[in-house]
């Protein structure tokens, strides 16, 4: 059939009167980066939650390698190779930075019934975890409680946790949100390094990052995908300019300023 | 480091406590300290799910009770030579501790494993309610069994037999209980730092993230719940041996509440805290109980003070003092 690694077919989700996903259909091929943009409330996070299995769709299907995973629980999708980061950092505040990432390695190892040997001294967990921390530039912070990380560092930690699982599809919900310039540059570099190996579905408001990384762009508005195509074509699409980019291009500088301030 | 010192201090003091009975020439003190050890065992087991798993079980009396009844019922059949069941095969009673205690742990673990899939569908207040409800059901179940004493409880005629030991001797029985507490404590302490413990603690902090990482949480929580149930049931069996009596009040919600109070008072999520908590509660009850029937009146304010001034109960307070 298609060469799509992850295929979304007619996904629908409503919260009462709010239609968060309206017949969303998207394909993600192996190794590509598809950026998903759209104004706040467009339904991007809700879509990612349904792909990851945290939220059940009202209708429609999600295919992963042509297999219908619509009914698989979140943990089974994660083990199948679907990684995810959250819009607001979702970490384990009482654990150290290293332990956070070790937990991700442990999940993939599928061996968690150990009752006797301390997990902390297990190199099968620590070695891959340290490698993932190094990849995102957080290795100096390994011993710190995760709660003590700065906001931007928590975003990096989240990415490290997801990377340590060696996913084949990565769902990223605004990974640069609230990051300072240098940190978000570093994040862009890390994500660029994944291109070709991992399929990325990148939800992001930072247009510099989107145009630096995306092979294709899909635009959502009010629960629907209103445009999809190569970056240049999407940028020039009149419907998109009206719904989103036109207004956003004027405000890009402003938006970044508020991001940096927050 | 202070933690290790406090663990050594707790077990050291308990090991020396029969000396107090000898010093004050009051053999009853041995029984009192045995009660501390047994409650500590149940509370350490509860701390696994409550302190490390964030699962507020208000039904742990069910495991205490099922353990006590398992040991008690087997002992009573052994005493009158009758069979516990005759169909499809015959099972008689037993007076052997090495049979009845492991069986008590087994029934406790199995009960937990049967209840957990239902309880773990809920969270928060609903989890509290459903564990409480199951314990109450078990309470009324045992009250409705006249063969095993019903509301009056079941009287045992002697402590179980143990190869090479005379458990009828209170000091021997005390030390055996202490060794069992030590063994379970060691297992629990290893568990919380091992892979299973990491899953348990991760699920407490951020269950959504755990699922997104790929953990089928419930099966791990079930495993720990069963380990906790087995430990509490062992405490129940020991309590039956200590009192030579199994009463349905072991299954009451007061008993469940008392275990939670011990964990909170001692310091939840510390394992050794509940040992201090058990000692504090039993001794307070004993000392205050001499002056007034309403000793709970005094316990209340003490609990409020501990909750106000220490996030980790008595243990947190001790650690803060010692590391100064
Ligand atoms: N759990 C929920 N309950 C009710 N409404 C929700 C819920 N989650 C999201 N929504 C609504 O669905 C719409 C899409 O939200 P979201 O997916 O977060 O948008 P985006 O990520 O594109 O900003 C919004 O109108 C939001 O208010
Ligand atoms: Mg969002």
XYZ file of C-alpha atoms and ligand atoms in Angstrom:
614
model
C 0.000 0.000 0.000
C 1.399 3.388 0.944
C 4.916 3.942 2.162
C 3.485 5.720 5.193
C 4.916 4.685 8.554
C 2.124 6.372 10.465
C -1.199 6.950 8.821
C -4.123 8.872 10.279
C -7.519 8.164 8.705
C -10.584 10.293 9.326
C -9.904 10.872 13.015
C -12.757 12.624 14.838
C -12.883 13.881 18.417
C -15.294 16.265 20.101
C -15.423 17.663 23.604
C -19.097 18.510 23.962
C -19.747 21.177 21.352
C -16.028 21.717 20.660
C -14.837 19.746 17.637
C -11.139 19.192 18.312
C -10.514 16.777 15.418
C -12.714 16.764 12.361
C -11.934 13.920 9.948
C -8.182 14.443 10.255
C -6.247 12.507 7.633
C -2.439 12.643 7.519
C 0.462 10.453 6.435
C 3.934 10.394 7.908
C 6.624 8.549 5.950
C 9.716 7.013 7.495
C 12.432 9.515 8.330
C 10.578 12.657 7.288
C 9.717 15.678 9.383
C 6.134 16.827 9.099
C 5.469 20.067 10.911
C 1.952 20.574 12.203
C 1.096 24.212 12.720
C -2.034 26.152 13.488
C -3.373 28.704 15.947
C -3.924 27.861 19.612
C -6.955 25.685 20.088
C -6.705 24.268 16.558
C -6.565 20.734 17.938
C -2.887 19.873 17.514
C -2.274 18.570 21.039
C -5.535 16.650 20.973
C -4.444 14.979 17.746
C -1.084 13.953 19.232
C -2.819 12.568 22.323
C -4.990 10.381 20.119
C -2.008 9.167 18.112
C -0.151 8.289 21.315
C -3.178 6.501 22.740
C -3.722 8.784 25.715
C -7.087 9.877 24.326
C -9.620 7.683 22.496
C -10.941 9.087 19.219
C -14.687 9.143 18.547
C -14.129 7.762 15.050
C -11.342 7.056 12.583
C -8.196 4.977 12.551
C -4.503 5.216 13.275
C -2.279 2.854 11.277
C 1.323 2.185 12.244
C 3.221 0.207 9.604
C -0.191 -0.624 8.065
C -1.369 -2.151 11.341
C -4.437 -0.650 12.965
C -3.307 0.533 16.396
C -6.451 2.532 17.161
C -7.376 0.250 20.046
C -3.893 -0.216 21.495
C -3.332 1.399 24.908
C -0.681 4.100 25.205
C 1.982 1.850 26.700
C 1.683 -0.687 23.875
C 2.107 2.073 21.284
C 5.186 3.343 23.094
C 6.704 -0.137 23.017
C 5.849 -0.458 19.318
C 8.075 2.567 18.619
C 5.861 5.594 19.007
C 7.541 8.199 21.221
C 6.006 11.384 22.500
C 6.839 14.612 24.305
C 4.236 16.748 26.032
C 3.396 20.412 25.574
C 3.956 21.065 29.269
C 7.030 19.162 30.429
C 6.022 15.817 31.844
C 8.826 14.441 33.970
C 9.375 12.684 37.308
C 10.249 15.539 39.665
C 11.443 13.384 42.594
C 13.845 11.355 40.495
C 17.232 12.546 39.340
C 17.686 13.582 35.735
C 19.497 10.317 35.072
C 16.773 8.231 36.734
C 14.166 9.912 34.548
C 15.923 8.710 31.433
C 16.775 5.292 32.917
C 13.078 4.714 33.392
C 12.558 5.160 29.673
C 15.306 2.628 28.902
C 13.782 0.244 31.427
C 10.352 0.518 29.785
C 11.766 -0.522 26.426
C 13.688 -3.420 27.987
C 10.343 -4.845 29.132
C 12.023 -6.236 32.221
C 10.574 -4.493 35.197
C 9.745 -7.247 37.664
C 13.194 -7.076 39.274
C 12.792 -6.978 43.052
C 16.288 -7.366 44.314
C 19.043 -5.790 42.239
C 19.220 -2.001 42.548
C 18.248 -0.349 39.271
C 20.739 2.448 39.930
C 23.804 0.277 39.412
C 22.567 -1.454 36.285
C 24.712 -0.384 33.313
C 22.123 -1.722 30.904
C 20.033 1.199 32.125
C 22.640 3.828 32.957
C 24.748 3.593 29.797
C 21.953 4.276 27.263
C 20.487 6.894 29.611
C 23.781 8.786 29.809
C 24.131 8.611 26.036
C 20.682 10.159 25.577
C 21.493 12.911 28.081
C 24.684 13.649 26.215
C 22.776 13.841 22.940
C 20.585 16.652 24.260
C 23.412 18.310 26.197
C 22.175 17.565 29.676
C 24.889 15.148 30.824
C 26.308 17.683 33.292
C 22.997 17.672 35.162
C 22.590 13.907 35.455
C 22.708 13.794 39.275
C 20.328 16.684 39.941
C 16.724 16.127 41.034
C 14.645 16.755 37.927
C 12.479 19.268 39.802
C 15.505 21.578 40.080
C 16.022 21.884 36.332
C 15.265 25.169 34.620
C 12.294 25.234 32.278
C 14.358 24.849 29.103
C 16.336 22.007 30.629
C 13.123 20.177 31.457
C 12.226 20.345 27.768
C 15.639 18.838 26.980
C 15.114 16.135 29.580
C 11.784 15.256 28.061
C 13.417 14.855 24.689
C 16.194 12.732 26.211
C 13.627 10.423 27.805
C 11.904 9.990 24.499
C 15.137 9.524 22.549
C 16.375 6.866 24.970
C 13.427 4.735 23.881
C 14.791 4.786 20.305
C 11.384 5.446 18.755
C 10.717 5.227 15.034
C 8.060 7.900 15.192
C 8.416 10.905 17.446
C 5.440 13.089 18.290
C 6.744 16.433 19.531
C 4.377 18.952 21.099
C 5.983 22.391 20.970
C 9.471 21.266 22.043
C 10.855 24.825 21.862
C 8.027 26.480 23.769
C 9.422 28.909 26.319
C 13.045 28.159 25.445
C 15.717 30.819 25.230
C 17.439 31.363 21.864
C 20.572 29.310 22.427
C 18.651 26.385 23.884
C 16.183 26.293 21.044
C 19.055 26.418 18.530
C 20.509 23.390 20.270
C 17.114 21.657 20.173
C 16.849 22.329 16.440
C 20.276 20.763 15.953
C 19.313 17.677 17.943
C 16.129 17.248 15.935
C 17.979 17.825 12.665
C 20.287 14.983 13.659
C 17.272 12.675 13.947
C 15.975 13.430 10.474
C 16.250 10.486 8.140
C 16.320 8.005 11.036
C 13.192 8.942 12.944
C 9.912 10.196 11.545
C 9.025 13.442 13.284
C 5.595 14.929 13.712
C 6.521 18.352 15.002
C 3.947 20.689 16.493
C 5.654 24.064 16.834
C 4.883 27.762 16.892
C 8.478 28.867 16.347
C 8.470 29.412 12.592
C 12.262 29.503 12.343
C 12.358 25.987 13.730
C 9.536 24.848 11.475
C 11.183 26.121 8.309
C 14.564 24.826 9.413
C 13.321 21.286 9.993
C 10.146 20.531 8.071
C 10.062 18.517 4.866
C 6.336 19.116 4.709
C 3.934 21.289 6.649
C 0.327 20.605 7.569
C -1.867 23.405 8.840
C -4.733 22.856 11.263
C -7.517 25.209 12.091
C -10.615 24.483 14.156
C -9.950 20.745 14.163
C -9.412 20.412 10.414
C -6.308 20.101 8.258
C -6.758 23.054 5.903
C -3.511 22.747 3.934
C -0.658 20.340 3.501
C 2.432 20.370 1.293
C 6.044 21.492 0.925
C 6.992 24.503 3.091
C 7.137 26.980 0.244
C 3.731 25.997 -1.106
C 2.123 26.154 2.323
C 3.627 29.542 3.000
C 2.037 30.901 -0.162
C -1.342 29.211 0.280
C -3.952 31.968 0.564
C -6.194 29.963 2.917
C -3.264 29.427 5.267
C -2.210 33.057 5.147
C -5.696 34.005 6.154
C -6.166 31.394 8.883
C -2.761 31.533 10.404
C 0.463 32.523 8.712
C -0.621 35.914 7.435
C -1.392 37.070 10.901
C 1.476 35.136 12.451
C 4.167 36.462 10.072
C 3.547 40.000 11.257
C 3.694 38.816 14.846
C 6.592 36.390 14.663
C 9.050 38.847 16.194
C 6.573 39.783 18.878
C 5.692 36.157 19.651
C 9.311 35.275 20.166
C 9.832 38.218 22.427
C 7.016 37.086 24.710
C 8.291 33.523 24.604
C 11.727 34.593 25.714
C 10.248 36.749 28.438
C 8.093 34.003 29.909
C 23.470 7.877 55.954
C 21.277 9.032 58.851
C 18.673 6.705 57.398
C 20.951 3.699 57.822
C 21.778 4.747 61.388
C 18.115 5.042 62.237
C 17.399 1.609 60.750
C 20.185 0.140 62.875
C 18.877 1.994 65.919
C 15.312 0.787 65.405
C 16.238 -2.853 65.033
C 18.880 -2.624 67.760
C 16.423 -1.190 70.253
C 13.807 -3.768 69.368
C 16.356 -6.561 69.763
C 17.230 -5.264 73.241
C 13.655 -4.585 74.308
C 13.116 -7.927 76.156
C 15.771 -6.610 78.557
C 13.247 -4.011 79.666
C 10.850 -6.757 80.667
C 13.609 -8.296 82.720
C 14.687 -4.961 84.245
C 11.173 -3.970 85.249
C 10.300 -7.558 86.028
C 7.214 -7.206 83.874
C 6.799 -10.107 81.400
C 3.856 -8.312 79.827
C 6.335 -5.907 78.208
C 7.512 -8.724 75.917
C 3.961 -9.121 74.649
C 3.750 -5.376 74.187
C 6.931 -5.245 72.113
C 5.797 -8.247 70.097
C 2.703 -6.255 69.248
C 4.947 -3.385 68.113
C 6.894 -5.724 65.842
C 3.768 -7.267 64.329
C 2.097 -3.910 63.672
C 5.376 -2.652 62.243
C 5.419 -5.559 59.795
C 1.898 -4.732 58.609
C 2.727 -1.031 58.386
C 5.956 -1.566 56.435
C 3.928 -3.674 53.985
C 1.307 -0.924 53.731
C 4.019 1.695 53.193
C 5.028 -0.065 49.976
C 1.699 0.716 48.334
C 0.842 3.873 50.290
C 4.176 5.652 50.543
C 5.907 4.447 47.402
C 2.950 3.674 45.168
C 0.744 6.571 46.236
C -2.138 4.108 46.540
C -4.090 4.992 49.666
C -5.393 1.599 50.712
C -7.890 1.964 53.509
C -8.580 -1.754 53.436
C -5.378 -3.360 54.592
C -7.193 -4.856 57.557
C -8.567 -7.316 55.001
C -5.089 -8.786 54.598
C -4.378 -8.724 58.316
C -7.661 -10.537 58.895
C -7.316 -13.096 56.132
C -3.844 -13.968 57.419
C -5.083 -14.335 60.985
C -8.072 -16.441 59.937
C -5.920 -18.655 57.688
C -3.584 -19.460 60.554
C -6.435 -19.651 63.076
C -8.719 -21.866 61.010
C -5.936 -24.317 60.179
C -4.917 -24.434 63.839
C -8.461 -25.044 65.028
C -8.911 -27.942 62.588
C -5.605 -29.392 63.670
C -6.709 -29.099 67.279
C -9.988 -31.011 66.891
C -8.700 -33.297 64.120
C -11.414 -32.297 61.657
C -10.941 -31.546 57.992
C -11.018 -28.017 56.571
C -12.569 -29.398 53.403
C -13.324 -32.884 52.119
C -14.220 -32.255 48.537
C -12.782 -32.460 45.859
C -9.901 -33.573 48.020
C -9.415 -33.592 51.714
C -7.494 -30.813 53.411
C -6.948 -31.059 57.115
C -5.732 -28.485 59.568
C -2.154 -27.819 60.535
C -0.373 -26.721 63.652
C 2.945 -26.232 61.882
C 4.037 -22.604 61.589
C 6.047 -23.501 58.501
C 2.770 -24.562 56.878
C 0.234 -22.117 58.248
C 2.285 -18.909 57.993
C 3.314 -19.351 54.364
C -0.291 -20.273 53.597
C -1.423 -17.094 55.328
C 0.954 -15.107 53.118
C -0.329 -16.966 50.092
C -3.983 -16.234 50.807
C -3.118 -12.596 51.555
C -1.161 -12.288 48.318
C -3.896 -14.004 46.322
C -6.617 -11.864 47.852
C -4.617 -8.761 46.919
C -4.046 -10.075 43.401
C -7.780 -10.705 42.978
C -8.859 -7.334 44.373
C -6.148 -5.225 42.741
C -7.411 -5.411 39.134
C -10.736 -4.022 40.332
C -9.337 -1.446 42.764
C -6.655 -0.212 40.351
C -9.303 0.795 37.836
C -9.994 3.659 40.188
C -7.737 6.339 41.623
C -7.665 8.839 44.447
C -10.733 8.947 46.674
C -12.380 6.148 44.719
C -9.445 3.869 45.434
C -9.784 4.632 49.154
C -13.503 3.863 49.029
C -13.222 0.631 47.093
C -10.441 -0.829 49.264
C -12.485 0.085 52.331
C -15.573 -1.547 50.821
C -13.788 -4.827 50.116
C -12.432 -4.971 53.659
C -15.923 -4.400 55.035
C -17.270 -7.197 52.849
C -14.669 -9.542 54.250
C -15.497 -8.393 57.778
C -19.154 -9.327 57.339
C -18.183 -12.559 55.608
C -16.202 -13.785 58.607
C -18.835 -12.561 61.065
C -21.312 -14.792 59.238
C -19.241 -17.951 59.741
C -20.411 -19.554 63.012
C -18.100 -22.525 62.404
C -15.190 -20.118 63.003
C -16.634 -18.158 65.868
C -18.698 -15.623 63.964
C -18.875 -12.357 65.821
C -17.192 -13.815 68.920
C -14.025 -14.790 67.154
C -11.985 -17.938 67.184
C -10.011 -19.102 70.209
C -6.755 -20.983 69.655
C -5.361 -23.373 72.237
C -1.652 -23.120 71.595
C 0.854 -21.359 69.419
C 1.966 -23.096 66.239
C 4.829 -25.570 66.303
C 8.158 -24.552 64.884
C 11.051 -26.991 64.347
C 13.625 -26.530 67.100
C 11.813 -23.645 68.805
C 9.209 -23.394 71.504
C 6.940 -20.586 70.370
C 5.010 -20.921 73.611
C 7.941 -19.063 75.119
C 7.148 -15.371 74.684
C 10.732 -14.251 74.238
C 11.397 -16.895 71.564
C 8.222 -15.878 69.780
C 9.242 -12.217 69.999
C 12.606 -12.844 68.362
C 11.071 -14.949 65.620
C 8.651 -12.105 64.854
C 11.542 -9.656 64.843
C 13.490 -11.817 62.392
C 10.456 -11.984 60.100
C 10.074 -8.201 60.297
C 13.758 -7.817 59.450
C 13.463 -10.163 56.495
C 10.414 -8.438 55.081
C 11.960 -5.028 55.691
C 15.068 -6.045 53.767
C 12.980 -7.329 50.879
C 10.930 -4.125 50.800
C 14.024 -1.949 50.926
C 15.609 -3.822 48.034
C 12.337 -3.720 46.118
C 11.912 0.048 46.196
C 15.375 0.578 44.719
C 15.028 -2.222 42.163
C 13.329 -2.019 38.782
C 9.900 -2.835 40.175
C 10.270 -0.089 42.758
C 11.231 2.462 40.105
C 8.030 1.661 38.229
C 6.014 1.935 41.432
C 7.499 5.306 42.350
C 7.276 6.613 38.809
C 3.592 5.727 38.683
C 3.018 7.712 41.849
C 4.677 10.832 40.453
C 3.372 10.816 36.901
C 1.228 7.902 35.689
C 0.507 9.508 32.312
C 4.200 9.763 31.570
C 4.750 6.170 32.662
C 2.175 4.984 30.135
C 3.748 7.144 27.434
C 7.114 5.546 28.211
C 5.632 2.101 27.647
C 4.811 0.728 31.101
C 1.672 -1.360 31.521
C 1.348 0.083 35.014
C -1.370 -2.041 36.510
C 0.466 -5.317 36.347
C 3.388 -3.868 38.295
C 1.116 -2.200 40.815
C -0.710 -5.500 41.177
C 2.560 -7.304 41.886
C 3.477 -4.849 44.631
C -0.036 -4.921 46.026
C 0.234 -8.710 46.303
C 3.634 -8.470 48.013
C 2.130 -5.952 50.408
C -0.926 -8.134 51.006
C 1.278 -11.141 51.742
C 3.350 -9.190 54.280
C 0.270 -7.845 56.025
C -1.262 -11.322 56.106
C 1.880 -12.671 57.750
C 1.459 -9.991 60.395
C -2.128 -11.176 60.814
C -1.017 -14.771 61.334
C 1.533 -13.645 63.926
C -1.098 -11.553 65.672
C -3.312 -14.640 65.875
C -0.448 -16.573 67.482
C 0.301 -13.753 69.894
C -3.283 -13.336 71.085
C -4.242 -17.006 70.677
C -7.395 -15.480 69.370
C -8.700 -14.376 65.979
C -11.293 -11.685 66.144
C -13.282 -10.104 63.345
C -12.168 -6.713 64.693
C -8.855 -7.405 62.954
C -10.879 -6.821 59.765
C -12.606 -3.664 60.895
C -12.099 -0.294 59.276
C -10.632 0.955 62.578
C -7.820 -1.491 62.081
C -7.251 -0.295 58.491
C -7.263 3.269 59.742
C -4.798 2.460 62.491
C -2.340 1.038 59.946
C -2.607 4.189 57.836
C -2.089 6.330 60.951
C 1.035 4.335 61.862
C 2.486 4.913 58.402
C 1.681 8.635 58.437
C 2.852 9.117 62.025
C 6.130 7.294 61.398
C 6.793 8.819 57.989
C 5.413 7.402 54.786
C 7.633 6.416 51.912
C 10.528 5.603 54.242
C 9.879 1.951 55.289
C 11.654 2.427 58.606
C 9.310 5.259 59.578
C 6.377 2.871 60.033
C 8.494 0.852 62.495
C 8.908 4.001 64.602
C 5.243 4.761 64.027
C 4.164 1.352 65.332
C 6.328 1.721 68.433
C 5.043 5.230 69.082
C 1.411 4.281 68.679
C 1.552 1.142 70.821
C 3.515 2.858 73.586
C 1.295 5.947 73.545
C -1.757 3.746 73.760
C -0.214 1.833 76.631
C 0.981 4.827 78.636
C -1.964 7.146 78.015
C -4.364 4.233 78.355
C -3.314 3.943 81.992
C -4.544 7.440 82.711
C -7.604 7.691 80.544
C -9.911 5.593 78.460
C -10.050 8.444 75.970
C -6.406 8.281 74.975
C -7.429 8.884 71.382
C -8.156 12.442 72.534
C -4.459 12.929 73.100
C -3.378 11.003 70.023
C -5.391 13.334 67.788
C -3.456 16.509 68.628
C -0.158 14.613 68.447
C -0.991 13.494 64.924
C -1.915 17.044 63.957
C 1.399 18.327 65.325
C 3.401 15.704 63.472
C 1.507 16.442 60.259
C 2.082 20.177 60.696
C 5.752 20.098 61.559
C 7.142 17.209 59.594
C 6.484 16.160 56.046
C 7.790 12.696 56.779
C 6.386 12.067 60.208
C 8.544 11.063 63.173
C 11.292 9.859 60.893
C 11.505 13.171 59.062
C 11.735 14.949 62.386
C 14.452 12.578 63.679
C 16.462 12.906 60.473
C 16.268 16.673 60.560
C 17.542 16.705 64.160
C 20.334 14.214 63.513
C 21.700 15.809 60.367
C 22.070 19.147 62.137
N -9.820 17.529 27.851
C -10.507 18.487 27.186
N -11.770 18.765 27.530
C -12.487 19.713 26.862
N -11.992 20.430 25.836
C -10.748 20.193 25.443
C -9.923 19.222 26.095
N -8.716 19.194 25.498
C -8.772 20.121 24.520
N -9.985 20.715 24.471
C -10.410 21.728 23.517
O -10.134 21.228 22.224
C -9.633 22.272 21.382
C -8.282 21.886 20.857
O -7.324 21.968 21.909
P -5.799 21.573 21.709
O -5.726 20.275 21.021
O -5.128 21.699 23.010
O -5.318 22.729 20.731
P -3.841 23.130 20.308
O -2.893 22.137 20.855
O -3.874 23.159 18.822
O -3.617 24.491 20.874
C -9.625 23.531 22.235
O -10.819 24.248 21.948
C -9.622 23.013 23.639
O -10.258 23.918 24.500
Mg -1.349 22.404 22.177
